[in-house]
Coordinates of C-alpha atoms and ligand atoms in Angstrom, one line a residue:
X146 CA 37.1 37.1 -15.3
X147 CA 36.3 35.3 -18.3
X148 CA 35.9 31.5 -18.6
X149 CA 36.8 30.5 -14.8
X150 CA 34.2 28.8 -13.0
X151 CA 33.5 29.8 -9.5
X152 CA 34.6 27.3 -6.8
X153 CA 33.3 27.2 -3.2
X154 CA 36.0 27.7 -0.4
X155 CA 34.8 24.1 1.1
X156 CA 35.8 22.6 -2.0
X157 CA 39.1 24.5 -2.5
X158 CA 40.4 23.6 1.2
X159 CA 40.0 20.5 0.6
X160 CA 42.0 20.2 -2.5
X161 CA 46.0 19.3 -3.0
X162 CA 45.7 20.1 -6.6
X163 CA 48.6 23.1 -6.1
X164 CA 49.4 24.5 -9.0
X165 CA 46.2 24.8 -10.5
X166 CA 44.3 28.1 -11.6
X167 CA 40.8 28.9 -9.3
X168 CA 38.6 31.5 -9.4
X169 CA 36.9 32.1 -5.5
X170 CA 34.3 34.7 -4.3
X171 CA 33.6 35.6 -0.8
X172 CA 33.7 38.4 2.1
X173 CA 36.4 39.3 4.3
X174 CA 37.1 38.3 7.4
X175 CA 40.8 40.4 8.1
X176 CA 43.0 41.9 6.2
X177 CA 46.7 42.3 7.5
X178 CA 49.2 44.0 5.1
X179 CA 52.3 45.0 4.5
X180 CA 54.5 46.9 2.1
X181 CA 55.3 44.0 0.3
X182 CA 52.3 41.3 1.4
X183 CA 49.0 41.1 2.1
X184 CA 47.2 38.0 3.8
X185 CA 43.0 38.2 3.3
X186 CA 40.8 36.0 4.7
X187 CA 38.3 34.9 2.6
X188 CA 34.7 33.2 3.2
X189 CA 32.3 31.7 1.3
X190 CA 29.8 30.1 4.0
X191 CA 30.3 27.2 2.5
X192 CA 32.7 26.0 5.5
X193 CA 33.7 27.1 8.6
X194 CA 37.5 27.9 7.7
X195 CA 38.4 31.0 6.2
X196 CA 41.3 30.4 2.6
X197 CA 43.8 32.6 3.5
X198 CA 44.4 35.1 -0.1
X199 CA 48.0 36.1 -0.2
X200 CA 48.4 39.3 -2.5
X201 CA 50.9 41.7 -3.4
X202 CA 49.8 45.3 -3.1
X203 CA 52.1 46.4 -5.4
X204 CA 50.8 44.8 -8.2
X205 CA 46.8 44.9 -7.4
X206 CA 47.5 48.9 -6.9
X207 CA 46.7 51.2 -4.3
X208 CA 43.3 52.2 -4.8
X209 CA 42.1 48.5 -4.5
X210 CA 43.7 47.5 -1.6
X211 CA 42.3 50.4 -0.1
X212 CA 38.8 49.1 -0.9
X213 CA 39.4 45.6 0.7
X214 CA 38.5 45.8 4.1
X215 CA 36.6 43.8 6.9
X216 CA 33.2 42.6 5.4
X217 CA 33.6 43.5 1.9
X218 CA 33.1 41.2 -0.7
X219 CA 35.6 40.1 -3.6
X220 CA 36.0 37.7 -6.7
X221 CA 39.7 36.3 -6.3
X222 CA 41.5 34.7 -9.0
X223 CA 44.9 32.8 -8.4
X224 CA 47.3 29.8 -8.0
X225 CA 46.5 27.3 -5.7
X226 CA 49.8 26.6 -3.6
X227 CA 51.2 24.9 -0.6
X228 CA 50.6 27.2 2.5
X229 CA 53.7 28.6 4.3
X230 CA 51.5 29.3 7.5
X231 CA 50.3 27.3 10.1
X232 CA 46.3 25.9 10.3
X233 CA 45.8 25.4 6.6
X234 CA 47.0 23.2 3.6
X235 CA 46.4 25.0 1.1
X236 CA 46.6 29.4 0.5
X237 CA 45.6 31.4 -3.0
X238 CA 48.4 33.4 -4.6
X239 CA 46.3 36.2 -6.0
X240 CA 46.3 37.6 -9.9
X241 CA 43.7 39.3 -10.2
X242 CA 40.9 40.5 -7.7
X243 CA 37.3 42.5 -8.2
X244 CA 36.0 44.3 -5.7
X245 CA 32.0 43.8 -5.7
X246 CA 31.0 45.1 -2.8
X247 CA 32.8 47.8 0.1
X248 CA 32.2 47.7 4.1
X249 CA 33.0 51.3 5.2
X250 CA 35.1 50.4 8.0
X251 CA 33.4 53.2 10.3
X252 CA 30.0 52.0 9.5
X253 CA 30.2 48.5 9.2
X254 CA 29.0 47.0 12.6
X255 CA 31.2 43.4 12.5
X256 CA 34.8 44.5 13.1
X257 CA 36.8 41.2 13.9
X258 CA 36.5 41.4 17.6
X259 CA 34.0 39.1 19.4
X260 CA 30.8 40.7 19.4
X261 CA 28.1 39.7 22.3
X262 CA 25.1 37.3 21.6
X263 CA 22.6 40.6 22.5
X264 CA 24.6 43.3 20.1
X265 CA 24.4 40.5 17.5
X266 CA 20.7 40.2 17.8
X267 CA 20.1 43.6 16.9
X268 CA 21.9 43.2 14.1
X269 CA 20.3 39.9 12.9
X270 CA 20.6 40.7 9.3
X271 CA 24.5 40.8 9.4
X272 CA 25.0 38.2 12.6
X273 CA 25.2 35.2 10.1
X274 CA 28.1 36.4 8.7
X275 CA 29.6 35.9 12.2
X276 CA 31.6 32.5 12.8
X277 CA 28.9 31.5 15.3
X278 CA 26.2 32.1 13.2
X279 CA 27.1 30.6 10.3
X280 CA 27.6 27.1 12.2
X281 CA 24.6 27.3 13.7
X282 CA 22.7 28.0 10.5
X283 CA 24.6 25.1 8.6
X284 CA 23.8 22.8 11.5
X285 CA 20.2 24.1 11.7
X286 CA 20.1 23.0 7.7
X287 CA 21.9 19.2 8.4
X288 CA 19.3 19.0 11.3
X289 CA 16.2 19.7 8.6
X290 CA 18.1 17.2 6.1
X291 CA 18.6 14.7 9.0
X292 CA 15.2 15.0 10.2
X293 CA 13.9 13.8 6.4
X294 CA 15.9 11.2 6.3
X295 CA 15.2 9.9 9.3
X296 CA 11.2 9.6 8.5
X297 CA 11.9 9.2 5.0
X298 CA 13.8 5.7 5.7
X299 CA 11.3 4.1 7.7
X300 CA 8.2 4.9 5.2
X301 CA 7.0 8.0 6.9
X302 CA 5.2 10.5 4.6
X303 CA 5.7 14.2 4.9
X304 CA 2.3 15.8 4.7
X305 CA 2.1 19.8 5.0
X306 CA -0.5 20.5 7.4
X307 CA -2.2 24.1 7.5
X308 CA -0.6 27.5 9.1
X309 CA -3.7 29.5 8.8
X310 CA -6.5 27.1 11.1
X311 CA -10.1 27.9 12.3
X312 CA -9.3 26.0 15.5
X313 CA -7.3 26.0 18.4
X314 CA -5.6 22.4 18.5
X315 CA -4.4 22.4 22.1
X316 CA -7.3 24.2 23.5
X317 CA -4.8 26.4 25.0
X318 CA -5.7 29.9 23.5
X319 CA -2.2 31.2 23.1
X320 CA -3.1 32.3 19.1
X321 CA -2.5 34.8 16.7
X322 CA -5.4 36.1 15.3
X323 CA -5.9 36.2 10.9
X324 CA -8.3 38.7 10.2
X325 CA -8.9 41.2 7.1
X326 CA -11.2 42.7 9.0
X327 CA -10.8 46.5 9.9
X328 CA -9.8 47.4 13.7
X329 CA -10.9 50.6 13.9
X330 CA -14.6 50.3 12.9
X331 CA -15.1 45.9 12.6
X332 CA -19.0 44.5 11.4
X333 CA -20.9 44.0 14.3
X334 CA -23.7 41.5 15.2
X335 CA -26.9 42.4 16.1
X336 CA -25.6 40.9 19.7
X337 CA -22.8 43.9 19.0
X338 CA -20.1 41.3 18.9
X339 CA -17.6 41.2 15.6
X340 CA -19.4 39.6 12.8
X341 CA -16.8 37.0 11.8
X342 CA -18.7 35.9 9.1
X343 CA -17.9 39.4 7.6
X344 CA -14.1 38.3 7.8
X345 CA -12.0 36.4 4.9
X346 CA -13.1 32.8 6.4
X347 CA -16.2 33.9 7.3
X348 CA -15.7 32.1 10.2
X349 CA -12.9 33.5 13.6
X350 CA -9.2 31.8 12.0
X351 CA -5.9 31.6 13.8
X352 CA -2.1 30.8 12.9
X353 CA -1.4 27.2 13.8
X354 CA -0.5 26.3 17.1
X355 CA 0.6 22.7 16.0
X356 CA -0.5 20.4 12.7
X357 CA -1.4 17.5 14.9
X358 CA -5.1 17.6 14.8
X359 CA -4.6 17.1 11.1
X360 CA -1.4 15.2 11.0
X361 CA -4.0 12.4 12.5
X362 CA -6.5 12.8 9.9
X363 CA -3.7 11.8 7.7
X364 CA -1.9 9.1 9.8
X365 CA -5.6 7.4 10.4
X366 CA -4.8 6.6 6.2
X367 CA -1.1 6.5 5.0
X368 CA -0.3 5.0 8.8
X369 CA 3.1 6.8 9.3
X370 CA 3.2 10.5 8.7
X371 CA 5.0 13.6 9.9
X372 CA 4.9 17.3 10.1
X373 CA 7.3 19.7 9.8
X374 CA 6.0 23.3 9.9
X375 CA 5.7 26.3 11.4
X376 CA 4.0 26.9 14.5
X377 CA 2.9 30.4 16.3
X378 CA 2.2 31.0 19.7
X379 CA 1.3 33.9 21.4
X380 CA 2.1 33.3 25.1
X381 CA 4.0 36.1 26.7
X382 CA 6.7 34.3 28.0
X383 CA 10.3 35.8 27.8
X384 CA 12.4 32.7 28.5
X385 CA 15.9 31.6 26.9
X386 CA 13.5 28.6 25.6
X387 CA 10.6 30.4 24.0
X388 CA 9.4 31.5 20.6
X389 CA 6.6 33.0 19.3
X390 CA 7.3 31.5 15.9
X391 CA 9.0 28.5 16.3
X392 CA 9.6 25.2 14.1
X393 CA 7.8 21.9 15.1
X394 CA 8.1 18.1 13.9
X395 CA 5.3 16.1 14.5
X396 CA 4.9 12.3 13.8
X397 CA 1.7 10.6 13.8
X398 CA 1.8 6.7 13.8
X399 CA -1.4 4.6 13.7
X400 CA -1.3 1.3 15.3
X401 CA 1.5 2.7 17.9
X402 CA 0.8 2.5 21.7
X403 CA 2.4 4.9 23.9
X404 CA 5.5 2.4 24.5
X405 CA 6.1 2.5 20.8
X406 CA 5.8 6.1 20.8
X407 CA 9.0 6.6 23.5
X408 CA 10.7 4.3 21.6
X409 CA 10.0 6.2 18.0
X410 CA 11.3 9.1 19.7
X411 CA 14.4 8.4 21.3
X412 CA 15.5 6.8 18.3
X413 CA 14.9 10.1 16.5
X414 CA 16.8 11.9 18.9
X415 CA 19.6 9.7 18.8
X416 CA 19.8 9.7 15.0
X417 CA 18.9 13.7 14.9
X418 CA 22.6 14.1 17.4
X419 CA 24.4 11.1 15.7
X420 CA 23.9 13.0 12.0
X421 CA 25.0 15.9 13.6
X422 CA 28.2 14.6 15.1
X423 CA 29.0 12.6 11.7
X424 CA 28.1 15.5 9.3
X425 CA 28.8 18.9 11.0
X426 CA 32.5 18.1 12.7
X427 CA 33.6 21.9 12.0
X428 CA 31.0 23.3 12.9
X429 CA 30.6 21.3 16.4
X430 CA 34.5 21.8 16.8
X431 CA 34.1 25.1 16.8
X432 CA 30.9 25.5 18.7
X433 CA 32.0 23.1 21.6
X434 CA 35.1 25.3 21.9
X435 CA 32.4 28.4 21.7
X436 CA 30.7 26.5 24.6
X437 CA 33.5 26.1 26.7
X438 CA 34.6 29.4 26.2
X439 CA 31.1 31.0 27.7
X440 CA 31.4 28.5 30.5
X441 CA 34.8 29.6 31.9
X442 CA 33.1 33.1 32.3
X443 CA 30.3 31.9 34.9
X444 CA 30.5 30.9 38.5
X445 CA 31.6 27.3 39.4
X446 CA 28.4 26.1 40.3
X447 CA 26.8 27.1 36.8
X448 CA 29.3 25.5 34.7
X449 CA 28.4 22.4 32.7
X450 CA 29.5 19.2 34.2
X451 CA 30.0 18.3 30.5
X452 CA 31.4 20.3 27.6
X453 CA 29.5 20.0 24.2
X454 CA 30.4 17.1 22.5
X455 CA 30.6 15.2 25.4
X456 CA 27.2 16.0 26.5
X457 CA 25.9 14.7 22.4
X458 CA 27.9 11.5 22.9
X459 CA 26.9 10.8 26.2
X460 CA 23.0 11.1 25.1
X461 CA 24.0 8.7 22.4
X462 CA 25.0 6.2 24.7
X463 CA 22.7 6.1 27.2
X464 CA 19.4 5.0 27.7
X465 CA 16.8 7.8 28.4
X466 CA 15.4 7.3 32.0
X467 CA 11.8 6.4 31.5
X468 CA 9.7 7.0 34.5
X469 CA 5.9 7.6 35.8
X470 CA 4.8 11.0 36.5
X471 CA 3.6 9.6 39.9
X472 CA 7.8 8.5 40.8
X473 CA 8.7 11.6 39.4
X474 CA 6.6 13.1 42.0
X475 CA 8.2 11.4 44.9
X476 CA 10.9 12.1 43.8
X477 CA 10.8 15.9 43.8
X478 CA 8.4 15.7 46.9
X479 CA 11.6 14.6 48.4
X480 CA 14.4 16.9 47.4
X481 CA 16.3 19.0 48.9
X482 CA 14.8 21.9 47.2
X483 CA 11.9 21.5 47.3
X484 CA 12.0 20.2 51.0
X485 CA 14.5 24.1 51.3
X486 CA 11.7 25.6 49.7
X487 CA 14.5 26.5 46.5
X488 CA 12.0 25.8 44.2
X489 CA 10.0 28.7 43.0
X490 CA 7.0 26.0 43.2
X491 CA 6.9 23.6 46.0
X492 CA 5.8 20.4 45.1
X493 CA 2.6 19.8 47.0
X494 CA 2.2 16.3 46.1
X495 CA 0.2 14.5 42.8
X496 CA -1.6 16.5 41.0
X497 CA 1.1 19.6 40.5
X498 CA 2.2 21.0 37.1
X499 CA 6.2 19.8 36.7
X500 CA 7.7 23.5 36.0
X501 CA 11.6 23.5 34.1
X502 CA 12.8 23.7 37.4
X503 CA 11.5 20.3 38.5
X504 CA 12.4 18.7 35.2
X505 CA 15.5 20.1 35.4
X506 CA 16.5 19.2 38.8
X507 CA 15.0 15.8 37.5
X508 CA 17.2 15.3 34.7
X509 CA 20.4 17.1 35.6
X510 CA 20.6 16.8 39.2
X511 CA 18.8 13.1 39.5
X512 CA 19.3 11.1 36.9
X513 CA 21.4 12.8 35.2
X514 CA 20.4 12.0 31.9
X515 CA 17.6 12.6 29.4
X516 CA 14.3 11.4 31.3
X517 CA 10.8 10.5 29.5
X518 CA 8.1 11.3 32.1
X519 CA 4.7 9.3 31.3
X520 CA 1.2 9.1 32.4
X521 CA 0.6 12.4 33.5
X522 CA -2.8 13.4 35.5
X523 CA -5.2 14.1 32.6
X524 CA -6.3 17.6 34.2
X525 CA -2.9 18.9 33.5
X526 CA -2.9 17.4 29.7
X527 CA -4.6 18.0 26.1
X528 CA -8.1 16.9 25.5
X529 CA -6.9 14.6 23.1
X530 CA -4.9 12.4 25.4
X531 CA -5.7 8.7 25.3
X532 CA -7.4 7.8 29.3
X533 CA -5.5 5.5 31.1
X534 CA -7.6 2.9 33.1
X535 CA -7.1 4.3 36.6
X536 CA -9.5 7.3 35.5
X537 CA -6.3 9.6 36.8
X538 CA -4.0 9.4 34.6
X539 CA -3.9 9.6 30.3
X540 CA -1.2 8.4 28.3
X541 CA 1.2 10.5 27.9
X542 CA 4.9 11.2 27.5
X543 CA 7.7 13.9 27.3
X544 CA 11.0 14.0 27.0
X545 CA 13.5 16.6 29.1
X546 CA 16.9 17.2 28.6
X547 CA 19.5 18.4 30.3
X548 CA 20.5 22.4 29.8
X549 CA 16.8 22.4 28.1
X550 CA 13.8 20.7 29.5
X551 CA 11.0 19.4 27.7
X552 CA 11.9 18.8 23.7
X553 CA 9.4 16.9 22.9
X554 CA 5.8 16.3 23.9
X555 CA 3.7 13.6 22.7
X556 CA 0.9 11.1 23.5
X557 CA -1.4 7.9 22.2
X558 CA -4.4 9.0 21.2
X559 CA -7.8 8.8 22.7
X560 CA -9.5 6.4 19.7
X561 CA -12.5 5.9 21.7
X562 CA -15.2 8.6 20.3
X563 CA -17.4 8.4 23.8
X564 CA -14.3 8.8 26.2
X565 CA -13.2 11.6 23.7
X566 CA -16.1 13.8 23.7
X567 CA -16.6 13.1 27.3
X568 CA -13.3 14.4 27.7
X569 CA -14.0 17.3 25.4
X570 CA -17.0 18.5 27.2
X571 CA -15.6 18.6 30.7
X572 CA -12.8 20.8 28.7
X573 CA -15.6 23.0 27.4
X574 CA -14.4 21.9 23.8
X575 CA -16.8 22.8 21.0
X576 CA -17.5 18.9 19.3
X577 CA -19.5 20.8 16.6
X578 CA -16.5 23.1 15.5
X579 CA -14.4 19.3 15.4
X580 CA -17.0 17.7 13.4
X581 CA -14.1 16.6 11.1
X582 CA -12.0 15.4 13.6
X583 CA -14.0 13.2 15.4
X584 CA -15.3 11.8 12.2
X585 CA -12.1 10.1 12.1
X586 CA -13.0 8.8 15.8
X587 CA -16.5 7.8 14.2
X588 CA -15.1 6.1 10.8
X589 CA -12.4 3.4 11.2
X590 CA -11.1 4.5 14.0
X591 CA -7.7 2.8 15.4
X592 CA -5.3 3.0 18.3
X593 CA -2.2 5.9 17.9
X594 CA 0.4 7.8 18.6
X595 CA 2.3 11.0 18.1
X596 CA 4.4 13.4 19.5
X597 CA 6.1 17.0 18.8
X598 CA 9.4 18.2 18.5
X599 CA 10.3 21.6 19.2
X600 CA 13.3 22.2 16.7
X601 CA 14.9 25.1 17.9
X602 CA 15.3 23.4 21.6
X603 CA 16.9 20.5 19.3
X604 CA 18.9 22.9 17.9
X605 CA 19.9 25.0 21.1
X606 CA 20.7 21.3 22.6
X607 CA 23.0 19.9 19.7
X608 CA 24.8 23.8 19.3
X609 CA 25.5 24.0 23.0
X610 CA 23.7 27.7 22.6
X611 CA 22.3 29.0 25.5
X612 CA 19.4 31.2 24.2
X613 CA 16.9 29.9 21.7
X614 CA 16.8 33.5 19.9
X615 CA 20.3 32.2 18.1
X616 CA 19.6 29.2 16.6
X617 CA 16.1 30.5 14.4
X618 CA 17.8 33.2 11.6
X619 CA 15.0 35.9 13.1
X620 CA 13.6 35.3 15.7
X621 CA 9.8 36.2 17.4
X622 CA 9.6 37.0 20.5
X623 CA 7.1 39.4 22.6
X624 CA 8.0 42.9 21.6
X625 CA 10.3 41.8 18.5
X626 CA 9.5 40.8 15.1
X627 CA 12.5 43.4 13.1
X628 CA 13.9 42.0 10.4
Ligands
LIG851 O1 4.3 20.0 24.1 P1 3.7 20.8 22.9 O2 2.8 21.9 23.2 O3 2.9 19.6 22.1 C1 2.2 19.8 21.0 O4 2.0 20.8 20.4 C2 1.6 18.5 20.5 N1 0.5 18.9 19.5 C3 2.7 17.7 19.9 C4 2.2 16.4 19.4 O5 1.8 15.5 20.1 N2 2.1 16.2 18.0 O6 4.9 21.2 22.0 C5 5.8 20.3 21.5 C6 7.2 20.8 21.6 C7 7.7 21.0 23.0 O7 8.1 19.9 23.6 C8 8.8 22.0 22.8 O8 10.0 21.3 22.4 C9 8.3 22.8 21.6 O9 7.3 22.0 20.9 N3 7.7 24.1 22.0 C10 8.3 25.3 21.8 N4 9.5 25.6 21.3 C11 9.8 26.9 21.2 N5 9.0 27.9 21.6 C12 7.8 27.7 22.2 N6 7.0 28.6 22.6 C13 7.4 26.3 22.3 N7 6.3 25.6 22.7 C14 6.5 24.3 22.5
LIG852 MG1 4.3 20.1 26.1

């Protein structure tokens, strides 16, 4: 096929130039045929939409039209013309087509049936060429864009913080351990402990569990910064909302308070969902649809009060709820779960750890609305945590949504180096292993804020899918890393 440049599917639905001579490439979707016709669907991923590739068998031969089938791929050069058929503009009147790749229709595992979410997991490596999985992956791609532009307009630097760390930023021990060292037979000290400075680091190193502690080396200098990297955590929790390996986008802002922080963050949101809604309308269309679909098929007290792009717009025009931890507490004390005893955890009173159920009942049942909880009791927060003056609380925020619970986490700072390592011993918190950290506390130090933003739970939100193993290509999750 000489000469012909290749166009993308996206480009070619969206042209009137009938008439004209294209050259397409793509895999099959269907095939239906008859004596005298054949219709193909063709797709490229560019788009959503399928061109439909009319043929005659006749003149393409036997043994070809034998080797187009479900999932194979083709080059297809034709005619553009008018389309006789419903649903699209536009249909290609084959010449000429080369097969580059079969699908053995016994052996290929994506016959054009629906397919569950679960069967499609184990097949990770094919799922994206599912209609599902290729809007979420475009989506998950506009989201990255969006995300850039977002910090990108407002003088935000990107800074690429380290996966491979010798601490453990949270304090919460969830890591992966990075080692070269051997498992069967390790150095030992004389103690008979392993002899980590025998290792690659010479020191004990983890995967990162966040870039924050150094995203605030770098803010306490350029001012606005942000993160967006891969994060690892190894807690053993098999939940529709957690990942092993999961993507995490973390601002750092000197000179903000924690007001300024909320407001930094809903914005984001907001701009994250309106970019969505204004770049991905296919791919929402069919996703929402999707959505409503899975709905119909649980019991009428599970479905959503809301279908998909009802639920974006309504985030978009409302204000998130913005309440103390102490009201939320009240609140919940007072439920009628919690008073039932429905909740796995009863609320107690102040003090408690909110678990998704309470922010969930908080968000979808109270308020009904995305809800930013503040000034939590420091004993349930990060060392790092800027101290309120009431000695209970330290400044801190997160944001819940409905169908998802906390996407984002964040606080202001503690800048004050003696309320910081006074925090950090209580914690048992090595200061000498965060020499460099609280050097920043030590030289120049200033009032900020930051927070984190778990992508995937942005991405579950804005797709409508229930399970956070389908919106990351392959996923990590205890007992799974295939692929
Ligand atoms: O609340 P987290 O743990 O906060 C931090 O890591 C801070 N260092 C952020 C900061 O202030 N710079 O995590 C932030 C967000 C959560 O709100 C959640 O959206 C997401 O990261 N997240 C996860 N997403 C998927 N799988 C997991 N296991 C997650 N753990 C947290
Ligand atoms: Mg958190």
């Amino acid at each position: 096929m000489a000469e012909l440049k290749r166009t993308q599917i996206k480009a070619v639905l969206a042209s009137d130039e009938t008439g004209t001579e294209v050259l397409v490439k793509g895999w099959v979707r269907t095939k239906r045929e008859s004596k005298n016709v054949a219709f193909i669907a063709l797709n490229d991923g560019s788009v959503i939409h399928n061109l439909q590739v009319v043929a005659d068998p006749q003149a393409l031969g036997e043994e070809t039209m034998r080797l187009i089938t479900t999932g194979s791929c083709l080059a297809v050069r034709g005619t553009l013309s008018e389309s006789q058929g419903a649903g699209q503009k536009v249909e290609l009147l084959a010449s000429d087509i080369e097969v580059y790749g079969t699908a053995d229709p016994e052996k290929y595992p994506l016959q054009p049936k629906k397919h569950s979410l679960e069967f499609l997991r184990e097949i990770a490596h094919l799922r994206v060429r599912t209609n599902t999985f290729g809007a979420v992956y475009r989506l998950r791609h506009a989201l990255i864009f969006a995300v850039h532009n977002f910090f990108n307009e407002r003088g935000f630097y990107n800074v690429h913080t380290p996966i491979i760390t010798g601490s453990d930023a949270e304090g919460a021990g969830e890591t992966f351990r990075v080692t070269t060292l051997p498992f069967d037979n390790p150095p030992r000290t004389d103690e008979g402990g392993i002899d980590y400075k025998k290792d690659f680091f010479e020191k004990e190193a983890n995967l990162t569990v966040s870039g924050q502690l150094e995203g605030e080396l770098a803010a306490l200098a350029l001012s606005n910064i942000y993160t967006f990297g891969p994060t690892f955590r190894a807690e053993n929790s098999n939940t529709s909302r957690h990942l092993a390996e999961f993507w995490m986008i973390e601002p750092e802002m000197a000179f903000y308070d924690l007001q300024d922080n909320m407001d930094l963050a809903e914005d984001f949101l907001k701009y994250l969902i309106r970019y969505a809604l204004d770049n991905c309308a296919d791919d929402l269309l069919f996703l929402d649809k999707r959505a409503a679909d899975e709905d119909k098929l649980k019991a009428a007290n599970e479905r959503s009060e809301m279908g998909l792009m009802e639920r974006l717009q309504f985030v978009l025009e409302n204000e998130f709820e913005r309440l103390p931890y102490t009201e939320a507490i009240e609140i919940l004390r007072n439920s009628k779960p919690n008073k039932k005893k429905k909740f796995n955890y009863v609320i107690e009173g102040w003090g408690a750890d909110l678990q998704s159920e309470h922010e969930r009942y908080l968000v979808e049942k109270h308020f009904k609305k995305p809800v930013i909880l503040f000034n939590y009791p420091k004993e349930i927060k990060a060392f790092y945590m800027r101290q309120n003056d009431d000695n209970k609380t330290v400044a801190a925020m997160d944001i819940l949504f409905p169908g998802i619970g906390e996407i984002v986490g964040g606080s202001q700072r503690e800048e004050r180096l003696d309320k910081l390592t006074e925090r950090m011993e209580a914690m048992h918190i090595p200061a000498e292993e965060m020499w460099w950290y609280l050097d920043t506390r030590r030289f120049g130090t200033a009032p900020h804020s930051g927070f984190g933003l778990g992508f995937e739970r942005l991405v579950q939100f804005v797709s409508g899918m229930g399970n956070i193993r389908d919106v990351i290509p392959f996923p990590r999750t205890p007992g799974n890393a295939e692929f």
